[in-house]
XYZ file of C-alpha atoms in Angstrom:
330
model
C 82.688 73.448 117.064
C 80.382 76.600 117.626
C 79.725 78.950 114.777
C 77.969 82.119 115.091
C 75.457 82.598 111.956
C 73.042 84.975 110.253
C 70.056 83.275 110.583
C 66.078 84.848 110.156
C 67.808 88.697 110.717
C 69.271 87.531 114.094
C 72.900 86.042 114.873
C 72.560 82.693 115.939
C 75.016 80.274 117.838
C 74.869 76.935 116.204
C 76.736 73.606 116.700
C 78.272 72.180 114.116
C 81.014 69.307 113.031
C 84.636 70.725 114.112
C 86.916 71.454 111.194
C 90.064 69.279 110.290
C 92.980 70.376 108.391
C 92.321 66.749 106.368
C 96.178 66.881 105.062
C 95.483 70.415 103.371
C 98.033 73.118 103.231
C 97.535 75.598 105.837
C 96.607 75.688 109.420
C 93.530 75.061 111.418
C 93.386 77.706 114.534
C 91.404 77.958 117.352
C 89.885 81.468 117.264
C 90.647 83.209 120.720
C 88.558 85.950 119.816
C 86.992 88.736 117.287
C 86.338 92.140 116.821
C 83.130 93.366 115.487
C 83.851 95.320 112.608
C 81.494 98.034 110.907
C 81.330 95.928 107.692
C 79.863 93.186 109.539
C 76.684 95.579 110.474
C 76.507 96.832 107.541
C 76.163 93.551 105.808
C 73.648 92.247 109.133
C 71.453 95.852 108.517
C 71.226 95.864 105.045
C 70.927 92.020 104.519
C 73.967 91.319 102.293
C 75.076 88.278 103.886
C 72.622 85.768 103.326
C 71.301 83.335 105.868
C 73.851 81.060 107.236
C 76.809 83.411 106.494
C 79.240 83.559 109.417
C 80.712 87.040 109.747
C 83.762 88.137 111.410
C 87.304 88.082 110.159
C 88.940 90.674 112.860
C 90.559 87.077 114.626
C 93.234 86.602 117.091
C 93.927 82.904 117.227
C 95.998 80.275 118.404
C 97.363 77.399 115.717
C 96.552 73.696 116.562
C 97.314 71.911 113.439
C 99.344 73.180 110.837
C 100.757 71.790 107.171
C 102.793 74.712 106.003
C 106.057 75.553 104.377
C 106.466 78.914 106.483
C 107.959 78.814 110.211
C 104.753 78.659 112.087
C 104.096 75.887 114.313
C 101.562 74.731 116.569
C 100.582 76.524 119.610
C 101.527 79.782 117.924
C 99.085 82.893 118.954
C 98.827 84.703 115.266
C 96.618 87.624 114.049
C 95.823 87.539 110.340
C 93.518 89.141 107.598
C 91.191 87.643 105.324
C 92.021 88.548 102.260
C 94.708 88.574 99.527
C 95.873 90.386 96.584
C 97.467 88.432 93.452
C 99.798 91.071 93.099
C 99.921 90.970 89.394
C 96.273 91.683 88.086
C 95.835 95.549 86.722
C 94.548 96.477 90.092
C 97.415 95.402 91.994
C 99.594 96.972 89.715
C 97.986 100.456 90.221
C 97.831 99.950 93.766
C 94.196 98.991 94.068
C 94.724 95.705 95.874
C 91.087 95.469 97.464
C 89.586 95.952 93.959
C 91.319 92.827 92.898
C 89.384 89.574 92.104
C 91.508 87.125 93.868
C 91.523 89.455 97.075
C 87.612 89.384 96.786
C 87.380 85.571 96.399
C 89.987 84.690 99.553
C 88.659 84.721 102.755
C 88.552 83.222 106.319
C 86.606 79.629 106.248
C 83.887 79.609 107.705
C 84.414 83.330 109.269
C 85.845 84.581 112.059
C 82.784 84.493 114.520
C 83.309 80.457 114.447
C 85.394 78.386 117.241
C 87.792 77.084 114.644
C 88.859 78.506 111.325
C 91.057 77.143 108.539
C 93.606 79.460 106.793
C 95.102 78.837 103.507
C 99.062 78.852 103.010
C 98.422 81.644 101.209
C 97.379 83.445 104.319
C 100.234 82.230 106.490
C 102.730 83.539 103.537
C 101.213 87.075 103.256
C 99.094 88.327 106.056
C 99.257 86.173 109.004
C 102.218 87.460 111.769
C 102.884 86.353 115.526
C 100.836 88.107 117.734
C 103.439 90.661 119.764
C 104.350 89.529 123.425
C 103.390 93.284 124.619
C 99.620 93.256 123.314
C 96.812 91.551 124.647
C 94.392 89.494 122.560
C 91.879 92.340 122.314
C 94.677 94.888 121.319
C 95.828 92.367 118.618
C 92.405 92.039 117.118
C 93.109 96.006 115.714
C 95.568 94.252 113.270
C 93.196 94.718 110.325
C 91.165 97.276 111.027
C 94.132 99.555 111.656
C 95.560 98.035 108.256
C 92.857 99.718 106.472
C 93.397 102.817 108.454
C 97.130 102.756 107.552
C 96.130 102.423 103.797
C 93.688 104.869 103.592
C 96.420 107.496 105.283
C 98.643 106.800 102.734
C 96.274 106.498 100.005
C 95.809 110.574 100.830
C 99.594 111.531 100.612
C 99.666 114.258 102.340
C 102.536 116.544 102.850
C 104.202 115.801 106.441
C 102.945 118.775 108.961
C 99.737 119.295 107.042
C 96.298 119.703 109.015
C 94.154 116.941 108.668
C 90.427 116.579 109.923
C 88.538 113.374 110.859
C 84.930 113.808 110.691
C 83.495 110.894 112.930
C 84.893 109.227 116.327
C 83.729 105.953 116.421
C 86.290 103.457 116.718
C 87.624 103.917 113.116
C 87.663 107.678 113.324
C 89.935 107.480 116.947
C 92.163 105.084 114.878
C 92.427 107.266 112.249
C 93.422 110.474 114.308
C 96.263 108.542 116.407
C 97.364 107.051 113.010
C 97.704 110.383 111.251
C 99.342 111.783 114.083
C 101.928 109.152 114.162
C 102.852 109.989 110.701
C 103.450 113.240 111.329
C 100.231 115.471 110.417
C 98.453 117.842 112.641
C 95.255 116.287 113.681
C 91.534 117.626 114.826
C 88.976 115.600 115.137
C 84.988 116.175 115.726
C 81.885 114.658 116.206
C 78.175 114.888 117.704
C 78.806 112.616 120.858
C 80.575 114.432 123.632
C 82.254 110.927 125.479
C 83.813 110.427 121.872
C 85.396 114.078 121.631
C 86.694 113.785 125.090
C 87.913 110.315 124.374
C 89.869 111.438 121.609
C 91.413 114.353 123.600
C 92.925 111.810 125.937
C 95.302 110.940 123.322
C 96.435 114.612 123.196
C 94.332 115.180 120.021
C 92.378 118.745 119.359
C 88.656 117.270 119.002
C 85.078 119.689 118.645
C 81.799 118.998 118.456
C 81.066 119.210 114.884
C 78.966 122.225 115.273
C 81.658 124.079 116.834
C 84.687 123.870 114.900
C 87.168 126.831 114.593
C 85.183 128.896 111.540
C 88.628 129.718 110.255
C 89.796 125.553 109.879
C 91.298 125.229 106.472
C 92.051 121.561 106.313
C 94.770 120.158 103.694
C 92.814 116.493 104.249
C 89.690 115.689 105.783
C 88.958 112.052 106.733
C 85.554 110.908 106.591
C 84.760 107.931 108.993
C 81.118 108.783 109.365
C 78.628 108.159 106.604
C 76.028 110.855 108.243
C 74.788 113.479 105.799
C 76.135 116.110 107.802
C 79.561 114.711 107.594
C 79.708 115.542 103.964
C 78.767 119.240 104.717
C 81.352 119.559 107.345
C 84.102 117.904 104.819
C 83.010 120.629 102.117
C 82.954 123.535 104.200
C 86.420 122.978 106.265
C 88.587 121.474 103.330
C 90.604 124.449 101.635
C 90.474 124.747 98.165
C 92.931 122.399 96.411
C 92.637 120.020 99.155
C 91.535 116.457 99.722
C 88.613 114.250 101.160
C 89.312 110.863 101.853
C 85.666 108.700 102.006
C 86.255 105.904 104.473
C 83.039 105.506 105.387
C 79.888 104.207 103.370
C 76.268 105.932 103.209
C 73.052 105.047 102.092
C 72.707 105.147 98.874
C 70.351 108.200 98.387
C 72.422 109.654 101.250
C 73.876 112.924 99.036
C 74.047 114.438 96.004
C 77.320 114.208 93.996
C 78.959 117.935 94.768
C 80.175 118.105 91.468
C 80.817 121.998 91.362
C 82.432 122.226 94.586
C 84.685 119.379 93.601
C 85.660 121.373 90.052
C 85.437 124.992 91.149
C 87.857 124.437 93.953
C 90.126 121.557 92.704
C 89.105 119.505 95.044
C 90.503 115.515 94.978
C 87.720 113.150 96.423
C 89.129 110.137 96.946
C 87.970 106.401 98.644
C 89.802 103.956 100.522
C 88.769 100.472 101.348
C 90.852 97.446 102.254
C 94.758 97.018 103.169
C 97.584 95.477 101.257
C 100.248 92.963 103.177
C 102.399 95.881 103.536
C 99.754 98.179 105.331
C 98.694 95.297 107.748
C 102.668 95.155 108.526
C 102.896 98.519 109.605
C 99.842 98.280 111.233
C 101.231 95.899 113.806
C 104.146 97.703 114.204
C 101.978 100.973 115.252
C 100.344 98.671 117.551
C 103.084 97.064 119.043
C 105.301 100.537 119.531
C 102.192 101.736 121.333
C 102.399 104.666 118.833
C 97.939 104.052 118.307
C 96.695 103.223 121.540
C 93.399 100.584 121.181
C 92.690 100.594 125.256
C 89.466 101.188 126.183
C 88.038 101.094 122.413
C 86.347 97.623 122.637
C 83.935 95.896 124.978
C 83.969 92.359 125.345
C 81.216 89.893 125.061
C 80.964 86.097 125.271
C 80.237 84.125 122.230
C 77.143 83.262 123.400
C 76.169 86.565 123.810
C 76.739 87.976 120.313
C 73.313 88.756 119.328
C 73.714 91.567 122.198
C 77.193 92.940 120.982
C 75.633 93.592 117.500
C 72.392 95.248 119.284
C 74.792 97.233 121.286
C 77.201 98.310 118.692
C 74.065 99.401 116.299
C 72.413 101.330 118.740
C 75.507 103.118 120.037
C 75.697 101.855 123.146
C 79.635 100.921 123.121
C 82.241 101.935 120.573
C 83.243 98.551 119.434
C 82.597 94.672 120.407
C 85.169 92.399 120.974
C 83.700 88.714 120.995
C 85.811 86.327 123.073
C 85.441 82.970 121.281
C 87.377 80.562 123.210
C 89.785 80.669 126.409
C 93.674 80.210 125.409
C 93.952 76.954 127.314
Protein backbone atom coordinates (compact mmCIF):
# COMPACT_ATOMS: atom_id res chain seq x y z
CA UNK A 1 0.00 0.00 0.00
CA UNK A 2 1.01 3.62 -0.41
CA UNK A 3 1.70 5.94 2.50
CA UNK A 4 2.80 9.59 2.56
CA UNK A 5 5.53 10.25 5.11
CA UNK A 6 7.48 13.24 6.37
CA UNK A 7 11.02 12.79 5.04
CA UNK A 8 13.84 15.33 4.81
CA UNK A 9 11.50 18.34 4.92
CA UNK A 10 9.30 16.85 2.21
CA UNK A 11 6.19 14.70 2.02
CA UNK A 12 7.18 11.51 0.20
CA UNK A 13 4.85 8.80 -1.10
CA UNK A 14 6.21 5.31 -0.43
CA UNK A 15 5.14 1.70 -0.90
CA UNK A 16 4.96 -0.45 2.23
CA UNK A 17 3.39 -3.77 3.12
CA UNK A 18 -0.40 -3.57 3.24
CA UNK A 19 -1.92 -3.62 6.71
CA UNK A 20 -3.90 -6.65 7.86
CA UNK A 21 -6.43 -6.95 10.65
CA UNK A 22 -4.91 -10.27 11.85
CA UNK A 23 -7.81 -11.12 14.18
CA UNK A 24 -7.45 -7.88 16.16
CA UNK A 25 -10.63 -6.19 17.36
CA UNK A 26 -11.47 -3.23 15.19
CA UNK A 27 -11.51 -2.63 11.45
CA UNK A 28 -9.25 -2.26 8.46
CA UNK A 29 -10.47 0.58 6.26
CA UNK A 30 -9.60 1.74 2.77
CA UNK A 31 -9.08 5.49 2.95
CA UNK A 32 -11.04 7.20 0.19
CA UNK A 33 -9.79 10.66 1.05
CA UNK A 34 -8.32 12.78 3.82
CA UNK A 35 -8.46 16.50 4.49
CA UNK A 36 -5.25 18.41 5.13
CA UNK A 37 -5.55 20.01 8.57
CA UNK A 38 -3.82 23.17 9.71
CA UNK A 39 -2.25 21.10 12.49
CA UNK A 40 -0.61 18.90 9.82
CA UNK A 41 0.91 22.05 8.32
CA UNK A 42 2.17 23.24 11.71
CA UNK A 43 3.74 19.84 12.46
CA UNK A 44 5.41 19.87 9.05
CA UNK A 45 6.68 23.47 9.07
CA UNK A 46 7.98 23.44 12.64
CA UNK A 47 9.42 19.91 12.36
CA UNK A 48 7.23 18.59 15.15
CA UNK A 49 6.55 15.48 13.09
CA UNK A 50 9.63 13.26 12.87
CA UNK A 51 10.79 11.66 9.64
CA UNK A 52 8.66 8.63 8.89
CA UNK A 53 5.50 10.14 10.38
CA UNK A 54 2.25 9.66 8.46
CA UNK A 55 0.16 12.78 9.01
CA UNK A 56 -3.55 13.19 8.33
CA UNK A 57 -6.67 12.40 10.34
CA UNK A 58 -9.70 13.86 8.55
CA UNK A 59 -10.59 10.63 6.79
CA UNK A 60 -13.51 9.18 4.89
CA UNK A 61 -13.05 5.45 4.46
CA UNK A 62 -14.68 2.16 3.47
CA UNK A 63 -14.47 -0.85 5.82
CA UNK A 64 -12.73 -3.76 4.08
CA UNK A 65 -12.27 -6.08 7.07
CA UNK A 66 -13.85 -5.99 10.52
CA UNK A 67 -13.89 -7.85 13.84
CA UNK A 68 -16.15 -5.79 16.04
CA UNK A 69 -19.04 -5.90 18.50
CA UNK A 70 -20.47 -2.76 16.88
CA UNK A 71 -23.10 -2.68 14.14
CA UNK A 72 -20.56 -1.61 11.50
CA UNK A 73 -20.03 -4.09 8.68
CA UNK A 74 -17.77 -4.69 5.72
CA UNK A 75 -18.54 -2.22 2.94
CA UNK A 76 -19.74 0.60 5.19
CA UNK A 77 -18.41 4.05 4.32
CA UNK A 78 -17.57 5.89 7.52
CA UNK A 79 -16.07 9.02 9.00
CA UNK A 80 -14.01 8.91 12.16
CA UNK A 81 -11.88 11.03 14.42
CA UNK A 82 -8.42 9.99 15.59
CA UNK A 83 -8.46 10.62 19.37
CA UNK A 84 -10.69 9.11 22.08
CA UNK A 85 -10.95 10.43 25.67
CA UNK A 86 -11.04 7.99 28.57
CA UNK A 87 -14.06 9.70 30.13
CA UNK A 88 -12.81 9.13 33.67
CA UNK A 89 -9.68 11.21 34.35
CA UNK A 90 -9.61 14.65 35.96
CA UNK A 91 -9.49 16.31 32.52
CA UNK A 92 -12.47 14.39 31.15
CA UNK A 93 -14.50 14.99 34.31
CA UNK A 94 -13.90 18.72 33.96
CA UNK A 95 -14.70 18.79 30.25
CA UNK A 96 -11.09 19.17 29.07
CA UNK A 97 -11.12 15.99 27.01
CA UNK A 98 -8.31 17.02 24.68
CA UNK A 99 -5.96 17.19 27.68
CA UNK A 100 -6.69 13.54 28.57
CA UNK A 101 -3.58 11.33 28.38
CA UNK A 102 -5.55 8.56 26.70
CA UNK A 103 -6.92 11.06 24.19
CA UNK A 104 -3.39 12.12 23.23
CA UNK A 105 -2.18 8.50 23.03
CA UNK A 106 -4.87 7.24 20.65
CA UNK A 107 -4.52 7.76 16.92
CA UNK A 108 -5.12 6.35 13.47
CA UNK A 109 -2.60 3.69 12.41
CA UNK A 110 -0.46 4.63 10.57
CA UNK A 111 -2.17 7.98 9.82
CA UNK A 112 -4.76 9.38 7.44
CA UNK A 113 -2.42 9.86 4.46
CA UNK A 114 -2.31 6.14 3.83
CA UNK A 115 -4.23 3.84 1.50
CA UNK A 116 -5.30 1.67 4.43
CA UNK A 117 -5.78 2.47 8.12
CA UNK A 118 -6.41 0.35 11.19
CA UNK A 119 -9.18 1.55 13.49
CA UNK A 120 -9.40 0.12 16.99
CA UNK A 121 -12.63 -1.16 18.50
CA UNK A 122 -12.52 1.94 20.68
CA UNK A 123 -12.59 4.16 17.59
CA UNK A 124 -15.57 2.26 16.20
CA UNK A 125 -17.52 2.52 19.45
CA UNK A 126 -16.85 6.19 20.21
CA UNK A 127 -15.97 8.38 17.23
CA UNK A 128 -16.89 6.55 14.02
CA UNK A 129 -20.17 7.12 12.16
CA UNK A 130 -21.69 6.06 8.86
CA UNK A 131 -21.24 8.71 6.20
CA UNK A 132 -24.64 10.34 5.61
CA UNK A 133 -25.86 9.48 2.12
CA UNK A 134 -26.54 13.12 1.24
CA UNK A 135 -22.91 14.13 1.83
CA UNK A 136 -20.11 13.75 -0.69
CA UNK A 137 -16.77 12.35 0.46
CA UNK A 138 -15.26 15.83 0.56
CA UNK A 139 -18.18 17.23 2.55
CA UNK A 140 -18.00 14.35 5.02
CA UNK A 141 -14.27 14.92 5.53
CA UNK A 142 -15.18 18.07 7.49
CA UNK A 143 -16.66 15.91 10.27
CA UNK A 144 -13.61 16.17 12.54
CA UNK A 145 -12.56 19.81 11.91
CA UNK A 146 -16.14 20.99 12.33
CA UNK A 147 -16.25 18.97 15.56
CA UNK A 148 -13.35 21.06 16.83
CA UNK A 149 -15.34 24.19 16.02
CA UNK A 150 -18.48 22.91 17.72
CA UNK A 151 -16.41 22.44 20.85
CA UNK A 152 -15.06 26.02 20.58
CA UNK A 153 -18.56 27.43 20.19
CA UNK A 154 -19.77 25.49 23.22
CA UNK A 155 -16.78 26.50 25.36
CA UNK A 156 -17.39 30.17 24.67
CA UNK A 157 -20.88 29.71 26.15
CA UNK A 158 -22.35 32.91 24.74
CA UNK A 159 -25.99 33.86 25.17
CA UNK A 160 -28.28 33.31 22.18
CA UNK A 161 -28.46 36.55 20.21
CA UNK A 162 -24.99 37.70 21.28
CA UNK A 163 -22.64 39.19 18.70
CA UNK A 164 -19.61 37.12 17.73
CA UNK A 165 -16.67 38.36 15.66
CA UNK A 166 -14.57 35.77 13.79
CA UNK A 167 -11.04 37.04 13.19
CA UNK A 168 -9.48 35.19 10.25
CA UNK A 169 -11.46 33.62 7.40
CA UNK A 170 -9.47 30.59 6.37
CA UNK A 171 -11.35 27.30 6.24
CA UNK A 172 -11.67 27.20 10.04
CA UNK A 173 -12.92 30.77 10.20
CA UNK A 174 -15.52 30.14 7.49
CA UNK A 175 -16.75 27.05 9.35
CA UNK A 176 -16.72 28.86 12.71
CA UNK A 177 -18.83 31.73 11.39
CA UNK A 178 -21.41 29.33 9.98
CA UNK A 179 -21.50 27.24 13.15
CA UNK A 180 -22.00 30.34 15.29
CA UNK A 181 -24.89 31.40 13.06
CA UNK A 182 -26.41 27.90 13.34
CA UNK A 183 -26.27 28.17 17.14
CA UNK A 184 -28.21 31.42 17.10
CA UNK A 185 -25.57 34.15 17.37
CA UNK A 186 -25.19 37.34 15.35
CA UNK A 187 -21.97 36.84 13.40
CA UNK A 188 -19.44 39.13 11.73
CA UNK A 189 -16.22 37.98 10.09
CA UNK A 190 -13.03 39.80 9.14
CA UNK A 191 -9.88 39.04 7.18
CA UNK A 192 -7.28 40.79 5.06
CA UNK A 193 -7.96 38.79 1.88
CA UNK A 194 -10.82 40.11 -0.28
CA UNK A 195 -11.73 36.72 -1.74
CA UNK A 196 -12.28 35.24 1.72
CA UNK A 197 -14.36 38.22 2.83
CA UNK A 198 -16.60 37.83 -0.21
CA UNK A 199 -16.78 34.06 0.30
CA UNK A 200 -18.18 34.47 3.81
CA UNK A 201 -20.69 37.01 2.52
CA UNK A 202 -21.98 34.34 0.12
CA UNK A 203 -23.27 32.47 3.18
CA UNK A 204 -25.32 35.48 4.26
CA UNK A 205 -22.85 36.55 6.96
CA UNK A 206 -21.47 40.09 7.22
CA UNK A 207 -17.73 40.32 6.62
CA UNK A 208 -15.22 43.17 6.48
CA UNK A 209 -11.60 43.92 5.90
CA UNK A 210 -10.00 43.71 9.34
CA UNK A 211 -8.96 47.36 9.05
CA UNK A 212 -12.45 48.52 8.13
CA UNK A 213 -14.64 47.05 10.85
CA UNK A 214 -17.33 49.37 12.25
CA UNK A 215 -15.69 51.54 14.90
CA UNK A 216 -18.63 51.11 17.24
CA UNK A 217 -18.52 47.30 17.10
CA UNK A 218 -18.50 45.71 20.56
CA UNK A 219 -18.57 41.94 20.28
CA UNK A 220 -19.66 39.70 23.14
CA UNK A 221 -17.31 37.02 21.88
CA UNK A 222 -14.22 37.09 19.66
CA UNK A 223 -13.19 33.87 17.91
CA UNK A 224 -9.52 34.08 16.94
CA UNK A 225 -9.07 31.67 14.05
CA UNK A 226 -5.94 33.49 12.90
CA UNK A 227 -2.64 33.40 14.77
CA UNK A 228 -1.30 36.61 13.24
CA UNK A 229 -0.03 39.36 15.57
CA UNK A 230 -2.65 41.74 14.23
CA UNK A 231 -5.43 39.31 15.20
CA UNK A 232 -4.68 39.86 18.89
CA UNK A 233 -4.92 43.64 18.46
CA UNK A 234 -8.19 43.25 16.59
CA UNK A 235 -9.61 40.99 19.29
CA UNK A 236 -8.73 43.43 22.10
CA UNK A 237 -10.09 46.40 20.19
CA UNK A 238 -13.50 44.96 19.41
CA UNK A 239 -14.33 42.77 22.40
CA UNK A 240 -16.72 44.53 24.78
CA UNK A 241 -15.73 45.02 28.43
CA UNK A 242 -16.57 41.80 30.23
CA UNK A 243 -16.56 39.90 26.92
CA UNK A 244 -14.81 36.72 25.86
CA UNK A 245 -11.91 35.91 23.54
CA UNK A 246 -11.81 32.31 22.31
CA UNK A 247 -8.36 31.38 20.98
CA UNK A 248 -8.57 28.76 18.23
CA UNK A 249 -5.20 29.17 16.54
CA UNK A 250 -1.53 28.72 17.26
CA UNK A 251 1.10 31.47 16.97
CA UNK A 252 4.88 31.62 16.89
CA UNK A 253 6.17 31.43 20.47
CA UNK A 254 7.35 35.06 20.44
CA UNK A 255 4.35 36.44 18.57
CA UNK A 256 2.72 38.54 21.28
CA UNK A 257 3.09 39.67 24.86
CA UNK A 258 0.50 38.67 27.43
CA UNK A 259 -2.07 41.53 27.67
CA UNK A 260 -2.41 41.24 31.44
CA UNK A 261 -3.73 44.73 32.19
CA UNK A 262 -6.43 44.63 29.53
CA UNK A 263 -7.67 41.28 30.82
CA UNK A 264 -7.62 42.54 34.40
CA UNK A 265 -9.15 46.01 34.12
CA UNK A 266 -11.71 45.06 31.48
CA UNK A 267 -12.71 41.75 33.14
CA UNK A 268 -12.12 39.82 29.92
CA UNK A 269 -12.40 36.06 29.74
CA UNK A 270 -9.72 34.50 27.54
CA UNK A 271 -9.94 30.77 26.86
CA UNK A 272 -8.60 28.23 24.42
CA UNK A 273 -10.23 25.35 22.61
CA UNK A 274 -8.47 22.49 20.88
CA UNK A 275 -10.10 19.14 20.01
CA UNK A 276 -13.63 17.73 20.23
CA UNK A 277 -15.39 15.21 22.43
CA UNK A 278 -17.43 12.36 20.91
CA UNK A 279 -20.59 14.43 21.55
CA UNK A 280 -19.14 17.43 19.70
CA UNK A 281 -18.35 15.19 16.76
CA UNK A 282 -21.90 13.83 16.66
CA UNK A 283 -23.25 17.39 16.68
CA UNK A 284 -20.82 18.27 13.88
CA UNK A 285 -22.15 15.50 11.66
CA UNK A 286 -25.70 16.73 12.25
CA UNK A 287 -24.75 20.27 11.18
CA UNK A 288 -23.23 18.89 7.97
CA UNK A 289 -26.10 16.50 7.27
CA UNK A 290 -28.77 19.18 7.71
CA UNK A 291 -26.85 21.74 5.66
CA UNK A 292 -26.66 24.26 8.50
CA UNK A 293 -22.93 24.40 7.78
CA UNK A 294 -22.08 24.44 4.06
CA UNK A 295 -18.58 23.27 3.13
CA UNK A 296 -18.91 23.42 -0.66
CA UNK A 297 -16.04 25.11 -2.53
CA UNK A 298 -13.79 25.22 0.54
CA UNK A 299 -11.56 22.27 -0.41
CA UNK A 300 -9.42 21.73 -3.49
CA UNK A 301 -8.92 18.07 -4.44
CA UNK A 302 -5.45 16.59 -5.07
CA UNK A 303 -4.25 13.19 -6.19
CA UNK A 304 -2.39 11.19 -3.55
CA UNK A 305 0.82 11.35 -5.58
CA UNK A 306 0.52 15.16 -5.60
CA UNK A 307 0.33 15.53 -1.81
CA UNK A 308 3.48 17.67 -1.64
CA UNK A 309 1.83 20.16 -3.98
CA UNK A 310 -1.21 20.17 -1.69
CA UNK A 311 1.04 21.11 1.24
CA UNK A 312 2.86 23.75 -0.81
CA UNK A 313 -0.33 25.35 -2.15
CA UNK A 314 -1.84 25.46 1.33
CA UNK A 315 1.26 27.02 2.88
CA UNK A 316 1.42 29.69 0.15
CA UNK A 317 -2.31 30.54 0.53
CA UNK A 318 -3.03 29.52 -3.06
CA UNK A 319 -5.95 27.48 -1.75
CA UNK A 320 -8.07 27.54 1.38
CA UNK A 321 -7.92 23.83 2.17
CA UNK A 322 -6.74 20.63 0.48
CA UNK A 323 -8.50 17.28 0.22
CA UNK A 324 -6.28 14.36 -0.74
CA UNK A 325 -8.07 11.76 -2.84
CA UNK A 326 -6.33 8.62 -1.62
CA UNK A 327 -8.19 5.78 -3.37
CA UNK A 328 -11.18 5.46 -5.69
CA UNK A 329 -14.28 3.92 -4.14
CA UNK A 330 -14.44 0.80 -6.33
